[in-house]
Amino acid sequence: MRAKIRDTEIYFDVVGAGLVVDGARLRSQPVALIIHGGPGADHTLDKPTFSLLSHKLQLVYFDHRGQGRSARGVKETYTLDNNVEDMEALRQYLGLDKIVVLGSSYGGMVALSYAIRYPQNVSHLVLISTVADSRFLTRAQEILAERGTEEQKAIAQRLWDGTFENEEQLREFFQVMMPLYSFTYDPNSLQPASNPMILSPDAINVAFGGFLRSYSVLEELHKITSPTLVIVGRHDWICPPEFSEEIASKIPNADLRIFENSSHSIRVDEPEALRDAIAGFLVYKQ
């Protein structure tokens, strides 16, 4: 499905019912907007993990402008600010009231900015493997220098410089870096024959070559009013745990969960525990 909002067209998909049968009555389920990472990725890799929460939530997946199945446009418009405003326009387009906001990695940065700007629209905030300012860039490069292979260090230079030339280069980057993204990565395991993810080099280049270098919401985190769950993998190389600890310390009413057997891709490393943490949070933080 597509929503023509603002100056673009956003692809979205809905998993789960808004109204469910509960005995002799119908019960409304909370609606969660699932914000994918990257930037330059899409929503498809989130679906296998989070869609199993559809018995507790109605899940709305969407692709950021210029990414995945959403419309392309002028690449200079692929900004965090526009991602936030697109998300608010999508909420209004769908006629939603308060929403659960769940963002992973770059999606967590969008989630933080949205919750700061529109606190009245957020019932619960879930942040997974994310950061609140640009210091993560320097720290990630330090960790890569310690843990990475020479091949990983070389290919990551395209990320730091924002110089991916095409989708093939971006796909190669994720393949080479996967042992760092996933703590449980097994090179001998069978890999899917096809990957539904559509990659967008322009979006990742604009971010890492531009606005992420000055990104910071650290001093505005106190404006977030919703119950917040902050989740991070102990071995995360690009959004390491100290940044999640800092986020949790600055958001009122925030809980922190560190997954000891995960890196950046907790949905790959500990998917069941991740879902359990989110489901439990939604129950006990009413």
Coordinates of C-alpha atoms in Angstrom, one line a residue:
M1 CA 0.0 0.0 0.0
R2 CA 1.1 3.5 -0.7
A3 CA 0.4 6.8 1.0
K4 CA 0.8 10.1 -1.0
I5 CA 1.9 12.4 1.8
R6 CA 3.8 15.7 1.8
D7 CA 6.1 15.7 -1.3
T8 CA 6.5 12.0 -1.7
E9 CA 4.9 8.5 -1.7
I10 CA 5.5 6.2 1.2
Y11 CA 5.1 2.4 1.0
F12 CA 3.6 0.8 4.0
D13 CA 2.2 -2.6 5.0
V14 CA 0.1 -3.6 8.0
V15 CA 0.4 -6.9 9.9
G16 CA -2.2 -7.8 12.5
A17 CA -5.8 -6.8 13.3
G18 CA -6.8 -3.5 14.8
L19 CA -9.8 -5.2 16.4
V20 CA -9.6 -8.7 17.8
V21 CA -12.2 -11.0 19.3
D22 CA -11.8 -11.3 23.0
G23 CA -14.5 -13.6 24.4
A24 CA -17.8 -12.0 23.6
R25 CA -16.4 -8.6 22.8
L26 CA -14.1 -6.9 20.4
R27 CA -10.9 -5.3 21.8
S28 CA -8.7 -2.7 20.2
Q29 CA -5.1 -3.5 19.8
P30 CA -2.3 -0.8 20.1
V31 CA -0.8 0.3 16.8
A32 CA 3.0 0.2 16.4
L33 CA 4.9 2.0 13.7
I34 CA 8.1 0.0 13.0
I35 CA 10.9 2.2 11.8
H36 CA 13.6 0.4 9.8
G37 CA 17.3 1.1 9.9
G38 CA 20.0 1.9 7.4
P39 CA 19.5 4.4 6.2
G40 CA 19.5 2.9 2.8
A41 CA 17.7 -0.4 3.8
D42 CA 14.0 -1.1 4.0
H43 CA 11.4 -2.7 6.3
T44 CA 11.5 -6.3 5.0
L45 CA 14.2 -7.7 7.4
D46 CA 12.2 -6.5 10.4
K47 CA 9.1 -8.5 9.4
P48 CA 10.2 -12.1 10.4
T49 CA 11.1 -10.9 14.0
F50 CA 8.4 -8.3 14.8
S51 CA 5.4 -9.7 13.0
L52 CA 5.1 -12.5 15.6
L53 CA 4.0 -9.6 18.0
S54 CA 0.9 -9.2 15.9
H55 CA -1.2 -11.0 18.6
K56 CA -0.4 -8.0 20.9
L57 CA 0.0 -5.1 18.4
Q58 CA -1.2 -4.0 15.0
L59 CA 2.1 -3.4 13.2
V60 CA 2.6 -0.8 10.5
Y61 CA 5.8 -1.2 8.5
F62 CA 7.0 1.5 6.1
D63 CA 10.0 2.5 4.0
H64 CA 11.5 5.9 4.4
R65 CA 11.4 8.2 1.4
G66 CA 13.9 7.3 -1.3
Q67 CA 14.3 3.8 0.2
G68 CA 12.9 0.3 -0.3
R69 CA 9.5 0.5 -2.1
S70 CA 8.9 4.1 -1.4
A71 CA 9.2 6.8 -4.1
R72 CA 12.6 8.1 -5.1
G73 CA 13.1 11.8 -5.3
V74 CA 15.8 14.5 -4.9
K75 CA 18.4 12.9 -2.7
E76 CA 19.0 16.1 -0.8
T77 CA 15.5 15.5 0.7
Y78 CA 16.6 12.2 2.3
T79 CA 17.0 13.7 5.7
L80 CA 16.2 12.7 9.2
D81 CA 13.9 15.7 9.6
N82 CA 11.9 14.6 6.6
N83 CA 11.8 11.1 7.9
V84 CA 10.3 12.4 11.1
E85 CA 7.7 14.6 9.3
D86 CA 6.9 11.8 6.9
M87 CA 6.2 9.5 9.8
E88 CA 3.8 12.0 11.4
A89 CA 2.1 12.5 8.1
L90 CA 1.6 8.8 7.8
R91 CA 0.2 8.6 11.3
Q92 CA -2.4 11.2 10.3
Y93 CA -3.0 9.6 6.9
L94 CA -3.9 6.3 8.8
G95 CA -6.1 8.2 11.3
L96 CA -4.2 7.0 14.3
D97 CA -4.2 8.4 17.7
K98 CA -1.3 7.6 20.1
I99 CA 1.1 5.0 18.7
V100 CA 3.8 2.7 19.9
V101 CA 7.0 3.8 18.2
L102 CA 9.6 1.1 17.6
G103 CA 12.9 2.0 15.9
S104 CA 16.1 0.0 15.3
S105 CA 19.5 1.5 14.5
Y106 CA 18.9 4.6 12.3
G107 CA 15.2 3.9 12.8
G108 CA 15.9 4.5 16.5
M109 CA 17.3 7.9 15.7
V110 CA 14.1 8.7 13.8
A111 CA 12.1 7.4 16.8
L112 CA 14.0 9.6 19.2
S113 CA 13.5 12.7 17.1
Y114 CA 9.8 11.9 16.6
A115 CA 9.3 11.3 20.4
I116 CA 11.0 14.6 21.2
R117 CA 9.0 16.5 18.6
Y118 CA 5.6 14.8 19.0
P119 CA 5.6 13.4 22.6
Q120 CA 1.8 13.7 22.7
N121 CA 1.5 11.1 20.0
V122 CA 3.6 8.4 21.6
S123 CA 2.2 5.8 24.0
H124 CA 5.4 3.7 24.3
L125 CA 8.8 4.1 22.8
V126 CA 11.1 1.2 22.0
L127 CA 14.7 1.9 20.9
I128 CA 16.9 -0.9 19.6
S129 CA 20.6 -0.6 18.9
T130 CA 20.7 3.2 18.4
V131 CA 22.4 6.4 19.5
A132 CA 21.5 10.0 20.3
D133 CA 24.4 11.8 18.7
S134 CA 27.2 11.7 16.2
R135 CA 29.9 10.5 18.6
F136 CA 29.1 7.0 17.6
L137 CA 30.9 7.5 14.2
T138 CA 34.3 7.9 15.9
R139 CA 33.7 5.2 18.4
A140 CA 32.6 2.7 15.7
Q141 CA 35.7 3.4 13.8
E142 CA 37.8 2.7 16.9
I143 CA 36.0 -0.6 17.5
L144 CA 36.4 -1.6 13.8
A145 CA 40.1 -0.9 14.1
E146 CA 40.2 -3.3 17.1
R147 CA 38.0 -6.1 15.9
G148 CA 37.8 -5.9 12.1
T149 CA 39.6 -7.7 9.4
E150 CA 41.6 -5.7 6.8
E151 CA 38.8 -6.4 4.3
Q152 CA 36.2 -5.0 6.7
K153 CA 38.2 -1.9 7.4
A154 CA 38.7 -1.2 3.7
I155 CA 35.1 -1.7 2.7
A156 CA 33.8 0.4 5.7
Q157 CA 35.6 3.4 4.3
R158 CA 32.8 3.7 1.8
L159 CA 30.4 4.0 4.7
W160 CA 32.4 6.6 6.6
D161 CA 32.9 8.7 3.4
G162 CA 29.4 8.2 2.0
T163 CA 30.7 7.0 -1.3
F164 CA 28.6 3.9 -2.3
E165 CA 28.3 4.0 -6.1
N166 CA 25.5 1.4 -6.5
E167 CA 23.3 -1.2 -4.8
E168 CA 25.8 -3.9 -5.5
Q169 CA 28.5 -2.2 -3.5
L170 CA 26.1 -1.6 -0.6
R171 CA 25.1 -5.3 -0.6
E172 CA 28.8 -6.3 -0.6
F173 CA 29.4 -4.1 2.4
F174 CA 26.7 -5.8 4.4
Q175 CA 27.9 -9.2 3.4
V176 CA 31.5 -8.5 4.4
M177 CA 30.5 -6.8 7.6
M178 CA 27.9 -9.4 8.7
P179 CA 30.3 -11.1 11.2
L180 CA 30.4 -7.8 13.1
Y181 CA 26.7 -7.1 12.8
S182 CA 25.7 -10.5 14.2
F183 CA 27.3 -12.1 17.2
T184 CA 25.9 -15.5 16.3
Y185 CA 26.9 -15.3 12.6
D186 CA 27.9 -18.7 11.2
P187 CA 29.6 -18.5 7.8
N188 CA 28.8 -22.2 7.3
S189 CA 25.1 -21.8 7.8
L190 CA 22.8 -21.9 4.8
Q191 CA 22.0 -18.4 3.6
P192 CA 18.7 -17.5 1.9
A193 CA 18.8 -17.8 -1.9
S194 CA 17.2 -14.4 -2.3
N195 CA 17.0 -11.3 -0.2
P196 CA 13.9 -9.2 -0.5
M197 CA 15.6 -6.1 0.8
I198 CA 16.0 -3.2 -1.6
L199 CA 19.1 -1.1 -0.9
S200 CA 19.4 2.6 -1.6
P201 CA 23.0 3.9 -1.8
D202 CA 21.9 7.6 -2.2
A203 CA 20.1 7.5 1.2
I204 CA 23.1 6.0 3.1
N205 CA 25.5 8.3 1.4
V206 CA 23.5 11.4 2.3
A207 CA 23.3 10.3 5.9
F208 CA 26.9 9.1 6.6
G209 CA 28.5 11.6 4.2
G210 CA 26.4 14.5 5.6
F211 CA 23.7 14.9 8.3
L212 CA 24.8 12.1 10.7
R213 CA 28.1 13.9 11.2
S214 CA 26.2 16.7 13.1
Y215 CA 23.3 14.7 14.4
S216 CA 22.5 15.2 18.1
V217 CA 19.4 15.0 20.2
L218 CA 21.2 14.3 23.5
E219 CA 20.2 17.5 25.2
E220 CA 16.5 17.1 24.2
L221 CA 15.9 13.6 25.5
H222 CA 14.3 15.0 28.7
K223 CA 11.4 16.1 26.5
I224 CA 10.3 12.5 25.9
T225 CA 7.3 11.7 28.1
S226 CA 6.3 8.1 27.1
P227 CA 7.5 5.0 28.9
T228 CA 10.7 4.0 27.0
L229 CA 12.5 0.7 26.6
V230 CA 16.2 1.0 25.5
I231 CA 17.7 -2.2 24.1
V232 CA 21.2 -2.9 22.9
G233 CA 23.5 -5.8 22.2
R234 CA 26.6 -6.1 24.4
H235 CA 28.8 -6.6 21.3
D236 CA 27.3 -3.9 19.1
W237 CA 30.2 -2.5 17.1
I238 CA 28.4 0.5 15.4
C239 CA 26.0 1.6 18.2
P240 CA 27.9 0.3 21.2
P241 CA 26.2 -0.1 24.6
E242 CA 27.6 3.1 26.3
F243 CA 25.3 5.1 24.0
S244 CA 22.2 3.2 25.0
E245 CA 23.2 3.6 28.6
E246 CA 23.4 7.3 28.1
I247 CA 20.1 7.5 26.4
A248 CA 18.4 5.5 29.2
S249 CA 19.9 7.8 31.8
K250 CA 18.5 10.9 30.2
I251 CA 15.0 9.8 29.3
P252 CA 12.6 9.9 32.3
N253 CA 10.9 6.6 33.0
A254 CA 13.3 4.6 30.7
D255 CA 14.3 1.0 31.1
L256 CA 17.6 -0.4 29.8
R257 CA 18.1 -4.0 28.6
I258 CA 21.5 -5.2 27.4
F259 CA 21.5 -8.5 25.4
E260 CA 24.6 -10.3 26.3
N261 CA 24.7 -12.6 23.3
S262 CA 24.0 -10.0 20.6
S263 CA 25.7 -7.5 18.4
H264 CA 23.9 -4.8 16.4
S265 CA 21.4 -7.2 14.8
I266 CA 19.6 -8.4 17.9
R267 CA 16.7 -9.5 15.8
V268 CA 19.1 -12.1 14.3
D269 CA 21.0 -13.0 17.4
E270 CA 18.3 -13.2 20.1
P271 CA 14.9 -12.8 18.3
E272 CA 12.7 -14.6 20.9
A273 CA 14.2 -12.7 23.8
L274 CA 13.8 -9.5 21.9
R275 CA 10.1 -10.1 21.3
D276 CA 9.6 -11.2 25.0
A277 CA 11.3 -8.0 26.2
I278 CA 9.1 -5.8 24.0
A279 CA 5.9 -7.7 24.9
G280 CA 6.6 -7.6 28.6
F281 CA 7.4 -3.9 28.5
L282 CA 4.0 -3.1 26.8
V283 CA 2.2 -5.0 29.6
Y284 CA 4.0 -3.7 32.7
K285 CA 4.4 -0.1 31.4
Q286 CA 0.8 0.9 30.9

